PDB file of C-alpha atoms in Angstrom:
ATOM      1  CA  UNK A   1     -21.664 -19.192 -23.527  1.00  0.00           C
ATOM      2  CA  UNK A   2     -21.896 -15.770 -21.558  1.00  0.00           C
ATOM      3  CA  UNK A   3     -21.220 -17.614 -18.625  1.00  0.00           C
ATOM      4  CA  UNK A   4     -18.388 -18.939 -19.275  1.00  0.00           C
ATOM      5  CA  UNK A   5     -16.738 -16.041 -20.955  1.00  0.00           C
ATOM      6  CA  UNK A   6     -17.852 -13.802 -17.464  1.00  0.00           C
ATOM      7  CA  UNK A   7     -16.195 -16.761 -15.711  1.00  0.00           C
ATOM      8  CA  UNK A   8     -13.023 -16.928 -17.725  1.00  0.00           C
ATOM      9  CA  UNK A   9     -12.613 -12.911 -18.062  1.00  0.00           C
ATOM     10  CA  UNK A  10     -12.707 -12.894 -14.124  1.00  0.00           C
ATOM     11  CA  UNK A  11      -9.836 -15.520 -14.003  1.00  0.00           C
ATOM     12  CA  UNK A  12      -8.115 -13.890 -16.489  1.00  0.00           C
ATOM     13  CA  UNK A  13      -8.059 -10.722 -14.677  1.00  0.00           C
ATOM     14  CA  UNK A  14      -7.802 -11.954 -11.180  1.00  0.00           C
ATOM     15  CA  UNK A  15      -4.425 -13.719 -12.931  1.00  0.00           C
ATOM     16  CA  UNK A  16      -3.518 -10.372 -13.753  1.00  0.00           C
ATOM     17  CA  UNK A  17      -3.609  -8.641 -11.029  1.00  0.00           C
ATOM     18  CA  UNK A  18      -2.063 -11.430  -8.943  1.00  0.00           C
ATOM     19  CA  UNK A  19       1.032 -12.036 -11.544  1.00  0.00           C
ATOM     20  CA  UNK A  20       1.515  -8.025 -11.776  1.00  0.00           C
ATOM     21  CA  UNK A  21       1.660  -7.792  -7.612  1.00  0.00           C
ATOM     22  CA  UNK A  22       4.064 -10.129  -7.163  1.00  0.00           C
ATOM     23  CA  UNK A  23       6.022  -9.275 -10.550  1.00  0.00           C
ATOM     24  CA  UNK A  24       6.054  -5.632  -9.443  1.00  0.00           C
ATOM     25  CA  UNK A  25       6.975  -6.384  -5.831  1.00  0.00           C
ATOM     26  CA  UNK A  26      10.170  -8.457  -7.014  1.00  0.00           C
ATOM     27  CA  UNK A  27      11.571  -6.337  -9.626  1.00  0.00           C
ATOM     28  CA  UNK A  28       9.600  -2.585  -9.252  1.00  0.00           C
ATOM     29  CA  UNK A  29       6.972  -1.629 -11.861  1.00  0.00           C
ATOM     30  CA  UNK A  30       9.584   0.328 -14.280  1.00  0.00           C
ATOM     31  CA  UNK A  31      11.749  -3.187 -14.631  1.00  0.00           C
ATOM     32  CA  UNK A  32       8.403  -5.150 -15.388  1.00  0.00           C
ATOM     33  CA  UNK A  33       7.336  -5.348 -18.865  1.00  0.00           C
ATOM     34  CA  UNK A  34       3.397  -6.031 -19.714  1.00  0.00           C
ATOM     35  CA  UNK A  35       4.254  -9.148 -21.795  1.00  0.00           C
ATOM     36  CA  UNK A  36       6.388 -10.763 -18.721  1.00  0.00           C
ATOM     37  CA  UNK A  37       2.835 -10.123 -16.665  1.00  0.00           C
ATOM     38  CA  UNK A  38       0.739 -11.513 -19.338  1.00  0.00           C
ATOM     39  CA  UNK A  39       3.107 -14.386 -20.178  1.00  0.00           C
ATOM     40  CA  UNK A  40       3.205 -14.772 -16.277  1.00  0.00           C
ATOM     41  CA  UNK A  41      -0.779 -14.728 -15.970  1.00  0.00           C
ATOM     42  CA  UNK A  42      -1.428 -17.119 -19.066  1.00  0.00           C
ATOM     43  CA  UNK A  43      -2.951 -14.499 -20.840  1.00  0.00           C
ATOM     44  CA  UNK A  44      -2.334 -11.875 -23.575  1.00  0.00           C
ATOM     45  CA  UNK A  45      -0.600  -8.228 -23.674  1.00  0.00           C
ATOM     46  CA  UNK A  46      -3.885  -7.276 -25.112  1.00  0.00           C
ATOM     47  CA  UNK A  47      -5.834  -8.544 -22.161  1.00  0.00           C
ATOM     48  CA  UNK A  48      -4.092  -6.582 -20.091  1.00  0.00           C
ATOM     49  CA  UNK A  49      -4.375  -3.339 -22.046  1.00  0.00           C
ATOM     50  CA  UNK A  50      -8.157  -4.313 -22.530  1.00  0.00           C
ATOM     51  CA  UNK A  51      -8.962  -4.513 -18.806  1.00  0.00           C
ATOM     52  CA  UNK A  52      -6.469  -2.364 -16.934  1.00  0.00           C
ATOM     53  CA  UNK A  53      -5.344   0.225 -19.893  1.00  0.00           C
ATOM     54  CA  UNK A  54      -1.650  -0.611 -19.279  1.00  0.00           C
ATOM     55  CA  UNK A  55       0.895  -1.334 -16.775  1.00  0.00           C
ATOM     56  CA  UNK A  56      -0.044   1.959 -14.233  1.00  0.00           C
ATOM     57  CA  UNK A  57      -3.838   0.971 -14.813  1.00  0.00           C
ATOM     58  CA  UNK A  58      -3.000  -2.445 -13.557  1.00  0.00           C
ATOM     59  CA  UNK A  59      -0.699  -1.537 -10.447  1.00  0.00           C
ATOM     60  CA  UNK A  60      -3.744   0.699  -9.304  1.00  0.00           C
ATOM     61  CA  UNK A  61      -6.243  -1.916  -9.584  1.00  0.00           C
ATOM     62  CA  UNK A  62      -3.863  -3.991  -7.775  1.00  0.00           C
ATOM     63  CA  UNK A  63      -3.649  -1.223  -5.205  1.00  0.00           C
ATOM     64  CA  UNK A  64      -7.404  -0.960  -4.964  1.00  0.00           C
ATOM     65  CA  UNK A  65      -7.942  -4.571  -4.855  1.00  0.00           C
ATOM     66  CA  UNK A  66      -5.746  -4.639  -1.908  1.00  0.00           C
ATOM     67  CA  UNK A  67      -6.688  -1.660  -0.060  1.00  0.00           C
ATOM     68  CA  UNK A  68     -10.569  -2.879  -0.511  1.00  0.00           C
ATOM     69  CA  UNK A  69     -10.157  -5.978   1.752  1.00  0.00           C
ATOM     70  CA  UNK A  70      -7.647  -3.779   4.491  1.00  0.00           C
ATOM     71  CA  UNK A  71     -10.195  -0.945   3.930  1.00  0.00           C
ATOM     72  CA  UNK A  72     -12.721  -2.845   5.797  1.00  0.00           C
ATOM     73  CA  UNK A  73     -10.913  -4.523   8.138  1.00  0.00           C
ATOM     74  CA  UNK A  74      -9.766  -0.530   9.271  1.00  0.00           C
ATOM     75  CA  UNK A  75     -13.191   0.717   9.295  1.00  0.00           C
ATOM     76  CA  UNK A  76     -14.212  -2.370  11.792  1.00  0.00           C
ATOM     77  CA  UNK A  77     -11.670  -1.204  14.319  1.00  0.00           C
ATOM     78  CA  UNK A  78     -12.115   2.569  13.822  1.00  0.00           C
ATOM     79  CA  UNK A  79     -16.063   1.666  14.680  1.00  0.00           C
ATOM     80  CA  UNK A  80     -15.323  -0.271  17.414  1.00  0.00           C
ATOM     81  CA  UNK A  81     -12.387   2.427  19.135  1.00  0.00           C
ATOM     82  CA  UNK A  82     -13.994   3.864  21.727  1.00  0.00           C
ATOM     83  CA  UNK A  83     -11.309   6.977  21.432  1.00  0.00           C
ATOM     84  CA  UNK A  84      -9.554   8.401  18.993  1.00  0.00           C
ATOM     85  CA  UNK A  85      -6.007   7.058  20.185  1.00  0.00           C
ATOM     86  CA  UNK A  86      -6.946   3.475  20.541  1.00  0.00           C
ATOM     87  CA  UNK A  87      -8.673   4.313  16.483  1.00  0.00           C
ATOM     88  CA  UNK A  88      -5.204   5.166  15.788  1.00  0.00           C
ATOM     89  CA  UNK A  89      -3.345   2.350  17.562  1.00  0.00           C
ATOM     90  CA  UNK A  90      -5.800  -0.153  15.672  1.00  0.00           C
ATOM     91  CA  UNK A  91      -5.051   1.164  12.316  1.00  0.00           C
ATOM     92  CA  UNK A  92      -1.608   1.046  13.146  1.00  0.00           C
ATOM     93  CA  UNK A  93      -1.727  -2.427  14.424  1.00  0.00           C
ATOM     94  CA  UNK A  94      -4.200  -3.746  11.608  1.00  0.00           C
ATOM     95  CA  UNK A  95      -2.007  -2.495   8.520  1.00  0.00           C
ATOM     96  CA  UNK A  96       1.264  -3.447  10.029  1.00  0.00           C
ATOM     97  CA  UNK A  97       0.079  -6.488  10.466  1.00  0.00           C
ATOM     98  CA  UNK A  98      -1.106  -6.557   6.801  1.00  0.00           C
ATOM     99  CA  UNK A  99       1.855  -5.738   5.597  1.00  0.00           C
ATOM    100  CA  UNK A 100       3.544  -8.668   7.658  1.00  0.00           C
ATOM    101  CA  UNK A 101       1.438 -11.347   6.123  1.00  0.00           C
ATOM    102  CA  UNK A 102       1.816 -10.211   2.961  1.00  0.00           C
ATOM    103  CA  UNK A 103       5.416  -8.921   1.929  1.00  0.00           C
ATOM    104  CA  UNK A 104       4.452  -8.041  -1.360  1.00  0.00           C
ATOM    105  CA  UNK A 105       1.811  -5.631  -0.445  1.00  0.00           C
ATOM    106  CA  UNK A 106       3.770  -3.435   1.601  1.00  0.00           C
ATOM    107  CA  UNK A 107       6.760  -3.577  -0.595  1.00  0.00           C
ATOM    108  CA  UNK A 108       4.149  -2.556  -3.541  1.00  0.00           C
ATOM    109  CA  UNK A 109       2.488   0.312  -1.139  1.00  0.00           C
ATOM    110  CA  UNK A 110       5.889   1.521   0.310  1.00  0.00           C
ATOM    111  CA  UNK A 111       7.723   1.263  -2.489  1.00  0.00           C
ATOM    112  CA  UNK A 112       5.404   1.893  -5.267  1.00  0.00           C
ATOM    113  CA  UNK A 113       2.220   3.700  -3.923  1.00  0.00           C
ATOM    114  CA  UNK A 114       3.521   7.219  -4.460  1.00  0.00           C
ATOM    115  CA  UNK A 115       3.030   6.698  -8.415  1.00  0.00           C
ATOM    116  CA  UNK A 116      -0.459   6.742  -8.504  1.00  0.00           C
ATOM    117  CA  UNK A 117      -1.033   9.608  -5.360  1.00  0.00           C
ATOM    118  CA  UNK A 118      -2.551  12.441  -6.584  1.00  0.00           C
ATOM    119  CA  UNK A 119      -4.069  16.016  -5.370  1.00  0.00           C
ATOM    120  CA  UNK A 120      -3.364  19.186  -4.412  1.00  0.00           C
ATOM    121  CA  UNK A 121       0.412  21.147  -3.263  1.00  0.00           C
ATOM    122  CA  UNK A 122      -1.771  22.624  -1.048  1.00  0.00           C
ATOM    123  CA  UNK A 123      -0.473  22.251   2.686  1.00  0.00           C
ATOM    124  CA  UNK A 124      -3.214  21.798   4.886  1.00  0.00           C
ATOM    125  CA  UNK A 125      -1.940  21.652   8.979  1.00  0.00           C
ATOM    126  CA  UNK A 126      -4.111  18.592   9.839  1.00  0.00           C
ATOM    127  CA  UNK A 127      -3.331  17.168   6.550  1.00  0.00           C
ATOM    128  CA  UNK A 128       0.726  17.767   6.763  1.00  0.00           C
ATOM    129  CA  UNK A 129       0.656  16.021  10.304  1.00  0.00           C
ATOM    130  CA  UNK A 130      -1.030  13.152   8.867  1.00  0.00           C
ATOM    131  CA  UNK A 131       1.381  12.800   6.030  1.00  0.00           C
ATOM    132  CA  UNK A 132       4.159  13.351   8.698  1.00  0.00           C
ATOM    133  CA  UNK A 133       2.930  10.471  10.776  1.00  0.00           C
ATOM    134  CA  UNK A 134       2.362   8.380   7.789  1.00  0.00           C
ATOM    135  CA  UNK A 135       5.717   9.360   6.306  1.00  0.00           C
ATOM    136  CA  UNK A 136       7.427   8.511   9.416  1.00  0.00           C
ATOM    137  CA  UNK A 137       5.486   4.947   9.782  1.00  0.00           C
ATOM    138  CA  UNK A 138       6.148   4.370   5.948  1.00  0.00           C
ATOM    139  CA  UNK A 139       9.694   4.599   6.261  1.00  0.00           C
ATOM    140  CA  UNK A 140      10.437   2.610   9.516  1.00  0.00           C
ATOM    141  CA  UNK A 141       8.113  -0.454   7.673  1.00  0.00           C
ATOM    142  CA  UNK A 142      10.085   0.347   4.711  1.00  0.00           C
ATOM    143  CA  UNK A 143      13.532   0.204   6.453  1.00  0.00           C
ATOM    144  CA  UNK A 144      12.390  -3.148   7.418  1.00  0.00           C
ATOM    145  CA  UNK A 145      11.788  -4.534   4.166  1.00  0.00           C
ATOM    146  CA  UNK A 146      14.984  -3.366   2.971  1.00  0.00           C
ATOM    147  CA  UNK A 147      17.010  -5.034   5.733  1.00  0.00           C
ATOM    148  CA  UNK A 148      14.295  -8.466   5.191  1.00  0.00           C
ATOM    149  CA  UNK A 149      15.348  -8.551   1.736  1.00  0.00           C
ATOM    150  CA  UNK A 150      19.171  -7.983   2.658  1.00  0.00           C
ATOM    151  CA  UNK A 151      18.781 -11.017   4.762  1.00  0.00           C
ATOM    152  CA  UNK A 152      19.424  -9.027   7.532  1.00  0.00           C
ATOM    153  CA  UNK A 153      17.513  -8.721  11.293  1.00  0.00           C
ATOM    154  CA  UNK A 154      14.553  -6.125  11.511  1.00  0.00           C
ATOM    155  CA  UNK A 155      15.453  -2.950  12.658  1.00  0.00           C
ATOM    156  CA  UNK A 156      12.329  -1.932  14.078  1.00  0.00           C
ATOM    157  CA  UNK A 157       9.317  -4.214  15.873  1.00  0.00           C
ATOM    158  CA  UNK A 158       5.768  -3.740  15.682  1.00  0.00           C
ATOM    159  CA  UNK A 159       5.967  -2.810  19.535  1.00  0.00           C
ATOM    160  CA  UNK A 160       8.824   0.037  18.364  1.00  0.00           C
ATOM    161  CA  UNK A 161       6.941   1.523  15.281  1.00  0.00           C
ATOM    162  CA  UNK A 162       4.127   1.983  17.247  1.00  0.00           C
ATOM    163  CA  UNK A 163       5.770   3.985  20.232  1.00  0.00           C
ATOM    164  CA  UNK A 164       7.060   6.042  17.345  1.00  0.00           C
ATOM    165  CA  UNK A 165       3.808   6.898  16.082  1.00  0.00           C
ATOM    166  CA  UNK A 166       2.525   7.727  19.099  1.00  0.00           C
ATOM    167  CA  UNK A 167       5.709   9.646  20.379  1.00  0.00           C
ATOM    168  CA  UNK A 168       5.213  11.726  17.320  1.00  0.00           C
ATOM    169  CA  UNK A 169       1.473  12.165  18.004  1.00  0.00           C
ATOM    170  CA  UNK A 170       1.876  13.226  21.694  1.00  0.00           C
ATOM    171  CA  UNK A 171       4.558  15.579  20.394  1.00  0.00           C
ATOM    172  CA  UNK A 172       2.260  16.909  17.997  1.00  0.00           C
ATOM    173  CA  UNK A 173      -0.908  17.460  20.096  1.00  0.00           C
ATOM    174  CA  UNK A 174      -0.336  21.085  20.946  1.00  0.00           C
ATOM    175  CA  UNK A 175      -1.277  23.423  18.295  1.00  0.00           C
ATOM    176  CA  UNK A 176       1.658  23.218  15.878  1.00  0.00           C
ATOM    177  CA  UNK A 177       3.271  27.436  15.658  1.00  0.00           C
ATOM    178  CA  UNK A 178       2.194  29.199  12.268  1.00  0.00           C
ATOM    179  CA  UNK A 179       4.954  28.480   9.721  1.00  0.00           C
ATOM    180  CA  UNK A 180       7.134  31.095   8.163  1.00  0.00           C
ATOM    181  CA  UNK A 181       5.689  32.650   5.120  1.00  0.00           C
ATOM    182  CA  UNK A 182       7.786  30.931   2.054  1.00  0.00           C
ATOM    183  CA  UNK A 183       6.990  33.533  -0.572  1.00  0.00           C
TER     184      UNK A 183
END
């Protein structure tokens, strides 16, 4: 008996997360109502509070379900760079990829992954540069999206986002000048 419940609470919430990533990816998470993702996953509204504590609960367990399998896929070719650059050009290469293969993941991290980011207002000069890069990346992928959904041609290649990346890189290689105080 314990068997088969383990069995049918990991189907129920491997339904869940599966009918919430591509309900969220089609209509956002604020248009998408729990009961359409339970009635969607065969399941109950209750399941879904039970195992994921809501609707945000669920989209970050969708997130980290995601990211796990990408996660180590990135760590592979960061191990294997032999510089820092081609580390960088691999990560590029393995998320856009990622996202190419499956739409609904980088609609749901473009589109959706600021919700659940967290931390500190701090600004940090390695850490700005790295959200400047990222930001940049994020929006050309983005931009592509937008145009794939409009039925329209891609704006940007894989070849083009990544000589962006790396434009912005070289350009940022020299140490960046000390900011104006704000205060």
């Amino acid at each position: 008996m314990t068997l088969v419940d383990a069995d049918n609470t990991q189907t129920s919430r491997r339904r869940l997360l599966e009918s919430g990533k591509a309900l969220f990816a089609r209509f956002g998470f604020e248009q998408t109502s729990t009961a359409i993702i339970a009635r969607e996953a065969g399941t109950s509204e209750s399941q879904l509070v039970r195992y994921y504590k809501g609707k945000a609960g669920l989209l970050e367990a969708i997130f980290n379900d995601c990211w796990a399998a990408l996660n180590q896929h990135v760590q592979g070719v960061v191990v294997a760079a032999t510089d820092a650059r081609e580390a960088l050009a691999g990560v590029l290469e393995t998320v856009t990829e990622a996202f190419g293969r499956d739409a609904d993941l980088a609609y749901l991290l473009l589109f959706e992954g600021r919700r659940i980011r967290g931390g500190s207002s701090e600004i940090v000069s390695d850490e700005a540069i790295a959200s400047a890069l990222l930001g940049a990346t994020e929006a050309m992928i983005r931009d592509r999206l937008v145009a794939q959904r409009a039925g329209k041609p891609s704006p940007y290649t894989d070849q083009e986002i990544r000589a962006i990346f790396f434009a912005l890189l070289i350009g940022l290689r020299h140490e960046a000048p000390t900011p104006i105080n704000a205060s």
